[in-house]
Short mmCIF file of C-alpha atoms in Angstrom, two decimals:
data_model
loop_
_atom_site.label_atom_id
_atom_site.label_comp_id
_atom_site.label_asym_id
_atom_site.label_seq_id
_atom_site.Cartn_x
_atom_site.Cartn_y
_atom_site.Cartn_z
CA MET Q 29 -21.35 33.68 -25.16
CA GLY Q 30 -19.38 32.57 -22.17
CA LYS Q 31 -17.87 34.33 -19.23
CA LYS Q 32 -14.81 36.45 -18.78
CA LEU Q 33 -12.76 35.40 -15.79
CA SER Q 34 -9.43 36.53 -14.55
CA PHE Q 35 -7.15 34.26 -12.59
CA ASP Q 36 -3.50 33.82 -11.74
CA LEU Q 37 -1.28 31.46 -13.66
CA THR Q 38 2.24 30.44 -12.73
CA ASP Q 39 4.92 31.93 -14.96
CA GLU Q 40 5.63 28.52 -16.47
CA ASN Q 41 1.98 27.87 -17.31
CA ALA Q 42 1.55 31.33 -18.80
CA GLU Q 43 4.59 30.67 -21.02
CA THR Q 44 3.11 27.33 -22.09
CA LEU Q 45 -0.17 29.02 -23.07
CA GLU Q 46 1.74 31.67 -25.02
CA ALA Q 47 3.75 28.99 -26.81
CA ILE Q 48 0.59 27.10 -27.80
CA LYS Q 49 -0.92 30.33 -29.10
CA ASN Q 50 2.19 31.18 -31.11
CA GLU Q 51 2.67 27.71 -32.55
CA SER Q 52 -0.91 26.59 -33.24
CA ARG Q 53 -2.78 29.92 -33.39
CA VAL Q 54 -5.12 28.61 -30.69
CA PRO Q 55 -6.37 31.43 -28.42
CA PHE Q 56 -5.90 31.15 -24.64
CA GLY Q 57 -9.60 30.65 -23.97
CA GLN Q 58 -9.86 27.77 -26.40
CA THR Q 59 -6.91 25.93 -24.85
CA ILE Q 60 -8.31 26.36 -21.35
CA ASN Q 61 -11.81 25.31 -22.45
CA SER Q 62 -10.39 22.18 -24.12
CA LEU Q 63 -8.45 21.28 -20.97
CA ILE Q 64 -11.54 21.69 -18.80
CA GLU Q 65 -13.71 19.68 -21.18
CA LEU Q 66 -11.10 16.93 -21.43
CA PHE Q 67 -10.13 16.61 -17.80
CA CYS Q 68 -12.78 18.19 -15.60
CA ARG Q 69 -15.81 16.88 -17.50
CA ILE Q 70 -14.33 13.52 -18.42
CA PRO Q 71 -16.96 10.72 -18.63
CA ALA Q 72 -16.84 8.42 -15.59
CA ASP Q 73 -15.97 5.28 -17.57
CA VAL Q 74 -13.07 6.96 -19.41
CA ASN Q 75 -11.88 8.40 -16.07
CA ALA Q 76 -11.91 4.91 -14.52
CA GLU Q 77 -10.03 3.40 -17.47
CA LEU Q 78 -7.38 6.12 -17.44
CA LEU Q 79 -7.00 5.78 -13.68
CA ALA Q 80 -6.54 2.01 -14.00
CA PHE Q 81 -3.93 2.62 -16.70
CA CYS Q 82 -2.04 5.11 -14.49
CA LYS Q 83 -2.07 2.65 -11.58
CA GLU Q 84 -0.66 -0.11 -13.77
CA LYS Q 85 2.05 2.25 -15.05
CA ILE Q 86 2.98 3.34 -11.51
CA LYS Q 87 3.22 -0.30 -10.42
CA GLU Q 88 5.32 -1.16 -13.46
CA LEU Q 89 7.64 1.85 -12.97
CA TYR Q 90 8.09 1.07 -9.26
CA THR Q 91 9.29 -2.43 -10.16
CA GLU Q 92 11.56 -1.08 -12.90
CA MET Q 93 13.13 1.67 -10.78
CA ASP Q 94 14.16 -0.76 -8.04
CA ARG Q 95 16.10 -2.80 -10.60
CA ALA Q 96 17.55 0.19 -12.45
CA GLY Q 97 20.91 1.89 -11.95
CA GLU Q 98 21.23 5.34 -10.34
CA TYR Q 99 20.66 7.46 -13.47
CA GLU Q 100 17.83 5.41 -14.90
CA ALA Q 101 16.14 5.21 -11.48
CA GLN Q 102 16.01 9.01 -11.30
CA THR Q 103 14.35 9.22 -14.74
CA LEU Q 104 11.86 6.55 -13.76
CA MET Q 105 11.09 8.31 -10.45
CA ASN Q 106 10.26 11.53 -12.28
CA LYS Q 107 8.18 9.65 -14.83
CA SER Q 108 6.23 7.77 -12.18
CA GLN Q 109 5.58 11.05 -10.34
CA THR Q 110 3.93 12.42 -13.51
CA TYR Q 111 1.64 9.36 -13.57
CA GLN Q 112 1.08 9.77 -9.84
CA ASN Q 113 -0.04 13.39 -10.33
CA LEU Q 114 -2.31 12.42 -13.21
CA ALA Q 115 -3.78 9.55 -11.17
CA MET Q 116 -4.34 11.88 -8.23
CA PHE Q 117 -6.22 14.33 -10.47
CA LEU Q 118 -8.38 11.52 -11.92
CA ASN Q 119 -8.92 10.18 -8.40
CA ARG Q 120 -10.45 13.51 -7.29
CA GLY Q 121 -7.38 14.64 -5.38
CA HIS Q 122 -6.84 11.41 -3.47
CA ARG Q 123 -3.34 10.06 -3.68
CA ILE Q 124 -2.65 6.59 -5.02
CA SER Q 125 -0.56 4.54 -2.65
CA ILE Q 126 1.53 1.56 -3.69
CA ASP Q 127 -0.17 -0.58 -1.05
CA SER Q 128 -3.60 0.22 -2.42
CA ILE Q 129 -2.43 -0.73 -5.91
CA GLU Q 130 -0.72 -3.91 -4.83
CA SER Q 131 -3.56 -5.10 -2.64
CA LYS Q 132 -5.79 -5.19 -5.71
CA PRO Q 133 -4.83 -8.24 -7.77
CA LYS Q 134 -4.87 -8.14 -11.54
CA MET Q 135 -7.89 -10.10 -12.69
CA GLN Q 136 -8.49 -12.51 -15.55
CA LYS Q 137 -11.74 -13.28 -17.34
CA ILE Q 138 -12.67 -16.71 -18.66
CA GLU Q 139 -15.75 -17.43 -20.79
CA MET Q 140 -17.90 -20.28 -19.44
CA PHE Q 141 -21.22 -21.81 -20.47
CA ASN Q 142 -23.66 -18.86 -20.48
CA SER Q 143 -21.40 -17.07 -18.02
CA VAL Q 144 -18.01 -15.53 -17.29
CA LEU Q 145 -15.57 -16.32 -14.50
CA ILE Q 146 -13.56 -13.44 -12.99
CA CYS Q 147 -10.59 -14.36 -10.80
CA PRO Q 148 -7.07 -13.08 -9.98
CA SER Q 149 -4.66 -13.61 -12.85
CA ASP Q 150 -2.27 -15.61 -10.66
CA TYR Q 151 -4.88 -18.35 -10.08
CA ILE Q 152 -3.83 -21.46 -12.03
CA ILE Q 153 -6.54 -22.68 -14.41
CA LEU Q 154 -6.56 -26.47 -14.53
CA ASN Q 155 -8.97 -27.23 -17.41
CA LYS Q 156 -9.52 -24.08 -19.43
CA GLU Q 157 -10.52 -26.12 -22.49
CA GLU Q 158 -13.63 -27.35 -20.65
CA ALA Q 159 -14.74 -23.92 -19.43
CA GLU Q 160 -17.14 -23.29 -22.31
CA TYR Q 161 -19.14 -26.46 -21.43
CA CYS Q 162 -19.30 -25.88 -17.66
CA GLU Q 163 -21.73 -23.88 -15.54
CA TYR Q 164 -19.74 -24.15 -12.30
CA ALA Q 165 -16.16 -23.78 -11.12
CA SER Q 166 -14.35 -24.46 -7.88
CA VAL Q 167 -11.20 -23.19 -6.30
CA VAL Q 168 -8.60 -25.40 -4.63
CA GLU Q 169 -7.02 -23.87 -1.53
CA VAL Q 170 -4.46 -25.40 0.83
CA ARG Q 171 -4.24 -24.62 4.52
CA ASN Q 172 -1.28 -25.22 6.87
CA ALA Q 173 1.20 -25.46 3.99
CA LYS Q 174 4.85 -24.90 4.90
CA PHE Q 175 5.33 -22.85 1.72
CA GLY Q 176 3.19 -20.62 -0.50
CA VAL Q 177 0.70 -22.59 -2.56
CA PRO Q 178 -1.23 -20.90 -5.38
CA HIS Q 179 -4.97 -21.20 -5.90
CA PHE Q 180 -6.29 -23.48 -8.66
CA ILE Q 181 -9.52 -23.23 -10.62
CA TYR Q 182 -11.40 -26.27 -11.94
CA PHE Q 183 -14.44 -26.06 -14.23
CA HIS Q 184 -17.15 -28.63 -13.63
CA SER Q 185 -20.78 -29.40 -14.39
CA LYS Q 186 -21.57 -29.50 -10.68
CA GLU Q 187 -20.83 -27.46 -7.54
CA ALA Q 188 -17.91 -28.35 -5.26
CA ASN Q 189 -20.17 -29.57 -2.44
CA ALA Q 190 -21.44 -32.27 -4.80
CA TYR Q 191 -17.95 -33.56 -5.66
CA ASN Q 192 -17.21 -37.20 -4.86
CA ASP Q 193 -13.80 -38.73 -4.10
CA THR Q 194 -13.17 -39.42 -7.80
CA ASP Q 195 -13.76 -35.73 -8.62
CA THR Q 196 -11.41 -34.41 -5.93
CA GLU Q 197 -8.75 -36.99 -6.82
CA MET Q 198 -8.91 -36.00 -10.50
CA ILE Q 199 -8.66 -32.26 -9.60
CA GLU Q 200 -5.73 -32.82 -7.25
CA LYS Q 201 -3.89 -34.83 -9.92
CA ALA Q 202 -4.44 -31.89 -12.29
CA CYS Q 203 -2.93 -29.57 -9.62
CA VAL Q 204 0.22 -31.75 -9.53
CA ARG Q 205 0.38 -31.73 -13.34
CA GLU Q 206 0.20 -27.91 -13.49
CA TRP Q 207 2.24 -27.21 -10.35
CA PRO Q 208 4.51 -30.16 -9.39
CA ARG Q 209 5.14 -28.99 -5.78
CA PHE Q 210 1.51 -29.84 -5.10
CA LYS Q 211 2.77 -33.45 -4.83
CA GLU Q 212 4.62 -32.42 -1.61
CA ILE Q 213 1.29 -31.26 -0.18
CA MET Q 214 -0.42 -34.51 -1.12
CA ASP Q 215 2.42 -36.55 0.39
CA SER Q 216 2.21 -34.65 3.68
CA LEU Q 217 -1.55 -35.10 4.19
CA VAL Q 218 -2.47 -36.97 7.37
CA GLU Q 219 -5.26 -39.49 7.08
CA PRO Q 220 -7.66 -39.12 10.04
CA ILE Q 221 -8.07 -42.25 12.22
CA PRO Q 222 -11.62 -42.41 13.61
CA ASP Q 223 -11.89 -43.00 17.34
CA PRO Q 224 -13.96 -46.22 17.73
CA THR Q 225 -14.91 -45.33 21.29
CA ALA Q 226 -16.05 -41.80 20.48
CA GLU Q 227 -19.65 -40.66 20.46
CA HIS Q 228 -19.35 -38.90 17.08
CA LYS Q 229 -17.76 -40.40 13.98
CA TRP Q 230 -15.85 -37.17 13.30
CA GLN Q 231 -13.78 -37.54 16.46
CA TYR Q 232 -10.30 -38.73 15.54
CA LEU Q 233 -7.50 -40.38 17.47
CA ASN Q 234 -4.96 -38.23 15.63
CA ALA Q 235 -7.00 -34.97 15.59
CA LYS Q 236 -3.98 -32.82 16.55
CA GLU Q 237 -1.79 -34.15 13.71
CA VAL Q 238 -4.66 -33.81 11.22
CA ASN Q 239 -5.26 -30.20 12.24
CA GLU Q 240 -1.61 -29.27 11.98
CA ALA Q 241 -0.95 -31.03 8.66
CA PRO Q 242 -1.70 -29.43 5.27
CA GLN Q 243 -5.32 -29.80 4.20
CA ILE Q 244 -6.76 -29.41 0.72
CA GLY Q 245 -10.10 -27.64 0.36
CA HIS Q 246 -12.42 -27.50 -2.66
CA PHE Q 247 -14.74 -24.48 -2.66
CA SER Q 248 -17.50 -23.52 -5.06
CA ILE Q 249 -17.00 -20.16 -6.73
CA TYR Q 250 -19.71 -17.68 -5.88
CA ILE Q 251 -22.26 -16.99 -8.62
CA GLN Q 252 -23.14 -13.32 -8.59
CA GLY Q 253 -26.64 -12.73 -7.24
CA ASP Q 254 -26.85 -16.21 -5.62
CA SER Q 255 -29.76 -15.88 -3.20
CA ARG Q 256 -28.03 -18.15 -0.65
CA TYR Q 257 -25.61 -15.30 0.07
CA PRO Q 258 -26.43 -11.88 1.56
CA SER Q 259 -27.00 -9.14 -1.02
CA ASN Q 260 -23.82 -7.28 0.02
CA TYR Q 261 -21.64 -10.43 -0.05
CA LYS Q 262 -18.05 -9.90 -1.19
CA PRO Q 263 -16.43 -13.11 -2.43
CA PRO Q 264 -12.77 -13.83 -1.55
CA MET Q 265 -10.39 -12.02 -3.91
CA GLU Q 266 -13.46 -10.78 -5.85
CA THR Q 267 -13.62 -14.18 -7.57
CA ARG Q 268 -17.08 -14.78 -9.03
CA ILE Q 269 -19.11 -16.20 -11.91
CA ILE Q 270 -21.41 -13.79 -13.71
CA ARG Q 271 -24.38 -15.36 -15.52
CA LEU Q 272 -24.99 -13.76 -18.92
CA MET Z 12 -5.41 64.73 7.78
CA PHE Z 13 -5.14 62.14 10.44
CA ASP Z 14 -6.89 58.93 9.71
CA PHE Z 15 -7.88 57.70 13.17
CA PHE Z 16 -9.71 54.74 11.74
CA LYS Z 17 -6.84 53.43 9.76
CA ARG Z 18 -5.85 50.19 11.39
CA LYS Z 19 -2.27 49.51 12.06
CA THR Z 20 -1.32 46.28 10.34
CA GLN Z 21 -0.51 43.94 13.13
CA GLN Z 22 2.73 42.15 12.65
CA GLN Z 23 2.26 38.38 12.68
CA PRO Z 24 4.60 36.76 15.17
CA ALA Z 25 7.15 34.58 13.43
CA GLU Z 26 6.22 30.93 13.70
CA ARG Z 27 8.31 29.14 16.26
CA ASN Z 28 10.13 26.23 14.75
CA PRO Z 29 9.82 23.38 17.27
CA ILE Z 30 12.77 21.47 15.80
CA PRO Z 31 16.08 23.33 15.56
CA LEU Z 32 16.71 22.19 12.01
CA PRO Z 33 16.58 23.95 8.61
CA GLU Z 34 13.54 23.47 6.40
CA ILE Z 35 13.98 21.59 3.13
CA PRO Z 36 14.03 24.22 0.35
CA SER Z 37 11.30 24.02 -2.29
CA GLU Z 38 13.76 23.12 -5.08
CA LYS Z 39 14.63 19.95 -3.18
CA MET Z 40 11.02 18.94 -2.66
CA ASN Z 41 11.02 16.20 -5.25
CA PRO Z 42 11.44 12.43 -4.89
CA VAL Z 43 14.84 12.30 -6.57
CA ALA Z 44 16.40 14.95 -4.31
CA LEU Z 45 14.84 13.48 -1.17
CA HIS Z 46 16.08 10.02 -2.11
CA GLU Z 47 19.59 11.43 -2.54
CA MET Z 48 19.39 13.14 0.88
CA LEU Z 49 18.33 9.93 2.57
CA LYS Z 50 21.04 7.92 0.81
CA ASN Z 51 23.59 10.48 2.03
CA ARG Z 52 22.53 9.80 5.64
CA THR Z 53 20.53 13.01 6.00
CA ALA Z 54 17.60 12.34 8.32
CA ILE Z 55 14.30 13.96 7.32
CA TRP Z 56 11.99 15.26 10.02
CA GLY Z 57 8.33 15.74 9.23
CA TRP Z 58 6.16 18.20 11.17
CA TYR Z 59 2.45 17.41 10.99
CA LYS Z 60 -0.55 19.43 12.04
CA ILE Z 61 -4.00 17.97 12.53
CA THR Z 62 -5.47 21.28 11.35
CA ASP Z 63 -3.50 21.04 8.09
CA MET Z 64 -6.29 19.43 6.05
CA ARG Z 65 -5.58 17.55 2.84
CA ASN Z 66 -8.09 17.70 -0.02
CA ASN Z 67 -10.67 18.93 2.50
CA GLU Z 68 -10.21 15.78 4.57
CA LEU Z 69 -8.42 14.97 7.81
CA ASN Z 70 -4.67 14.71 7.44
CA PHE Z 71 -4.12 10.99 7.84
CA SER Z 72 -0.36 11.20 8.43
CA ALA Z 73 -0.90 13.87 11.08
CA LEU Z 74 -3.32 11.58 12.91
CA LEU Z 75 -0.81 8.77 12.65
CA ASN Z 76 2.13 10.80 13.93
CA MET Z 77 0.59 12.83 16.77
CA THR Z 78 3.13 13.87 19.38
CA LEU Z 79 1.76 16.72 21.47
CA GLY Z 80 -1.51 18.59 21.12
CA PHE Z 81 -2.33 19.10 17.46
CA ASP Z 82 1.28 18.66 16.38
CA GLY Z 83 3.10 15.55 15.35
CA PHE Z 84 6.61 14.64 14.31
CA ALA Z 85 8.25 11.73 12.56
CA VAL Z 86 11.83 11.01 11.57
CA PHE Z 87 12.93 9.12 8.47
CA ARG Z 88 16.51 8.04 8.06
CA LYS Z 89 18.80 5.49 6.51
CA GLU Z 90 20.13 2.70 8.71
CA GLY Z 91 22.20 0.14 6.84
CA ASP Z 92 20.23 -0.69 3.71
CA TYR Z 93 16.95 0.19 5.33
CA LEU Z 94 14.72 3.23 5.49
CA VAL Z 95 13.57 3.52 9.08
CA LYS Z 96 10.73 5.61 10.40
CA TYR Z 97 10.55 6.80 14.00
CA ARG Z 98 7.57 8.34 15.69
CA VAL Z 99 8.40 11.10 18.14
CA ASP Z 100 7.18 11.30 21.72
CA SER Z 101 7.42 14.33 23.97
CA VAL Z 102 8.30 13.20 27.48
CA GLY Z 103 8.10 15.08 30.77
CA LYS Z 104 7.75 18.76 31.60
CA GLU Z 105 10.86 19.51 29.60
CA HIS Z 106 9.24 17.96 26.51
CA ALA Z 107 12.27 15.81 25.88
CA ILE Z 108 12.22 14.16 22.46
CA TYR Z 109 12.11 10.38 22.46
CA MET Z 110 12.23 8.52 19.16
CA LYS Z 111 10.30 5.29 18.82
CA ILE Z 112 11.02 3.00 15.86
CA SER Z 113 7.77 2.34 14.02
CA GLU Z 114 8.42 1.14 10.46
CA VAL Z 115 11.27 -0.40 8.49
CA CYS Z 116 11.44 -0.93 4.73
CA ARG Z 117 14.24 -1.19 2.19
CA LEU Z 118 15.73 2.09 1.03
CA THR Z 119 14.64 1.66 -2.59
CA PRO Z 120 13.47 4.32 -5.08
CA SER Z 121 9.92 2.89 -5.01
CA ASN Z 122 9.70 3.10 -1.22
CA VAL Z 123 10.92 6.71 -1.34
CA MET Z 124 8.30 7.45 -4.01
CA GLU Z 125 5.65 5.98 -1.73
CA LEU Z 126 6.87 8.09 1.17
CA TYR Z 127 6.98 11.20 -1.01
CA ASN Z 128 3.36 10.71 -2.01
CA THR Z 129 2.12 9.93 1.48
CA GLU Z 130 3.89 11.08 4.64
CA PHE Z 131 6.13 13.69 3.00
CA ALA Z 132 3.19 15.12 1.01
CA ASP Z 133 1.10 15.32 4.19
CA ALA Z 134 3.79 17.10 6.21
CA TYR Z 135 3.20 20.71 7.19
CA LYS Z 136 6.95 21.23 6.98
CA LEU Z 137 9.94 18.99 6.32
CA PHE Z 138 13.33 19.57 7.92
CA TYR Z 139 16.70 18.09 7.11
CA ASP Z 140 19.26 16.87 9.58
CA ASN Z 141 22.71 16.53 8.01
CA ASP Z 142 24.44 13.27 8.93
CA SER Z 143 21.55 12.64 11.35
CA ASN Z 144 23.47 14.65 13.94
CA TYR Z 145 20.43 16.06 15.73
CA SER Z 146 18.57 12.73 15.62
CA ALA Z 147 21.62 10.95 17.05
CA GLY Z 148 21.41 13.17 20.12
CA CYS Z 149 17.77 12.23 20.83
CA GLN Z 150 16.77 9.47 23.21
CA CYS Z 151 15.32 6.29 21.73
CA TYR Z 152 13.00 3.62 23.14
CA VAL Z 153 14.76 0.27 23.53
CA HIS Z 154 13.43 -2.50 21.28
CA ASP Z 155 14.27 -6.07 20.32
CA VAL Z 156 14.14 -5.65 16.53
CA ASN Z 157 17.13 -7.23 14.78
CA ILE Z 158 18.29 -7.81 11.19
CA ASP Z 159 16.96 -11.41 11.01
CA MET Z 160 13.56 -10.23 12.15
CA ILE Z 161 13.57 -7.40 9.59
CA GLU Z 162 14.67 -9.68 6.73
CA ASN Z 163 12.05 -12.23 7.65
CA GLU Z 164 9.29 -9.61 7.67
CA LEU Z 165 10.47 -7.89 4.47
CA SER Z 166 10.49 -11.22 2.64
CA LYS Z 167 6.72 -11.26 3.15
CA ARG Z 168 5.70 -7.62 2.94
CA ARG Z 169 6.93 -4.19 1.82
CA VAL Z 170 7.01 -2.62 5.27
CA PHE Z 171 7.73 -4.09 8.69
CA TYR Z 172 5.39 -2.32 11.12
CA ILE Z 173 6.81 -2.51 14.63
CA GLY Z 174 4.24 -3.13 17.32
CA GLU Z 175 4.34 -2.48 21.06
CA GLU Z 176 5.42 -6.09 21.73
CA HIS Z 177 8.91 -5.18 20.47
CA PHE Z 178 9.54 -2.59 23.18
CA PHE Z 179 10.85 -3.24 26.67
CA LYS Z 180 8.80 -2.04 29.59
CA LYS Z 181 11.13 -0.72 32.27
CA SER Z 182 8.98 -2.11 35.10
CA ASP Z 183 9.35 -5.65 33.69
CA TYR Z 184 13.14 -5.45 34.01
CA PRO Z 185 13.96 -3.98 37.45
CA ASP Z 186 17.49 -5.38 37.20
CA GLY Z 187 18.24 -3.92 33.79
CA LEU Z 188 17.25 -4.71 30.23
CA PRO Z 189 18.20 -8.02 28.59
CA THR Z 190 20.44 -6.27 26.06
CA ALA Z 191 22.44 -4.68 28.90
CA GLU Z 192 22.89 -8.11 30.53
CA LYS Z 193 24.48 -9.49 27.35
CA GLU Z 194 27.04 -6.75 27.32
#
């Protein structure tokens, strides 16, 4: 039949309970039981979804309030604090910090052949139309660039370590097509000049210039559960292919 | 009848306020009011206690801002368009207060919200310092941080964390600090 408990409520909360009782004819106990069922015994998946929603709202409101005028900013601050309190409750009392929200990129999901690719939503997809026929994908990353260069995704029937010069050339042309500044990177590449007198063929006469110039890398995207990686492997930016 | 066993209620000694500043009243403990205070050049002093647990866990801000023993202090104030945080050191037998710049970010509503939900929420007590008068009278460590450096850092990240490399070590400059030479 339940338990009788007595506890202290703040004046405001007591008034709210009274108002609910007067307006909806719902007894105190029923309101409190509903609140506990809804919030304290919330299923884990619903909790996670609500928490993700609150985080997105906080992020959105933070951006909005910095652009808003004085009055609007105050309204948005109060509103975001409500989401912050809700998020903190759903996060078992742990506060949500802006840095923790921003360090987690928003992800996108792309259907592939018998699999799904998950990658940050700011990665540029070069050949989305071919995704459904491909089992593999690679990411293009640039090092030593003088400006910020995004990551690019290319779907292929083979892994990046099996690419030949024609493959990489085709992918890099697609990068220029989708993001024209990539041409500046390609123009600033330094061709290595092998040292004829050196013992190893990878020793270059212009090694210093090569190392300091921008370099384009093609990397295979990790396939979840790939036995070549340790079981606790965490791929960069959580980018991975999940076989269905 | 005399009740010999009745204990006299011992009066708790009033807690000594280590900073001679008034505490922020509860009605002003909200992000909007604190943002207004900072914009109006009121410095906010946070008092942290390691023993002041948060959600049954160690108080992270208190660990970050330790000054002396289990107590820690930090100062937050407006400087130009920036919100600047200072850590507080207690120096010598006199426990003189020395402020050491530790973080700089833009004074925006979102950065105040972040502060409200982290270091202000973790504070044991918050004090206000009108027109930063008390803070202005405290000694500060000399650093090389300038506007260009701040702008450069804030173009890349939300907060510029100031490391030890930005402070001058007295022993390295027996003939006076570089800033003094310029003047």
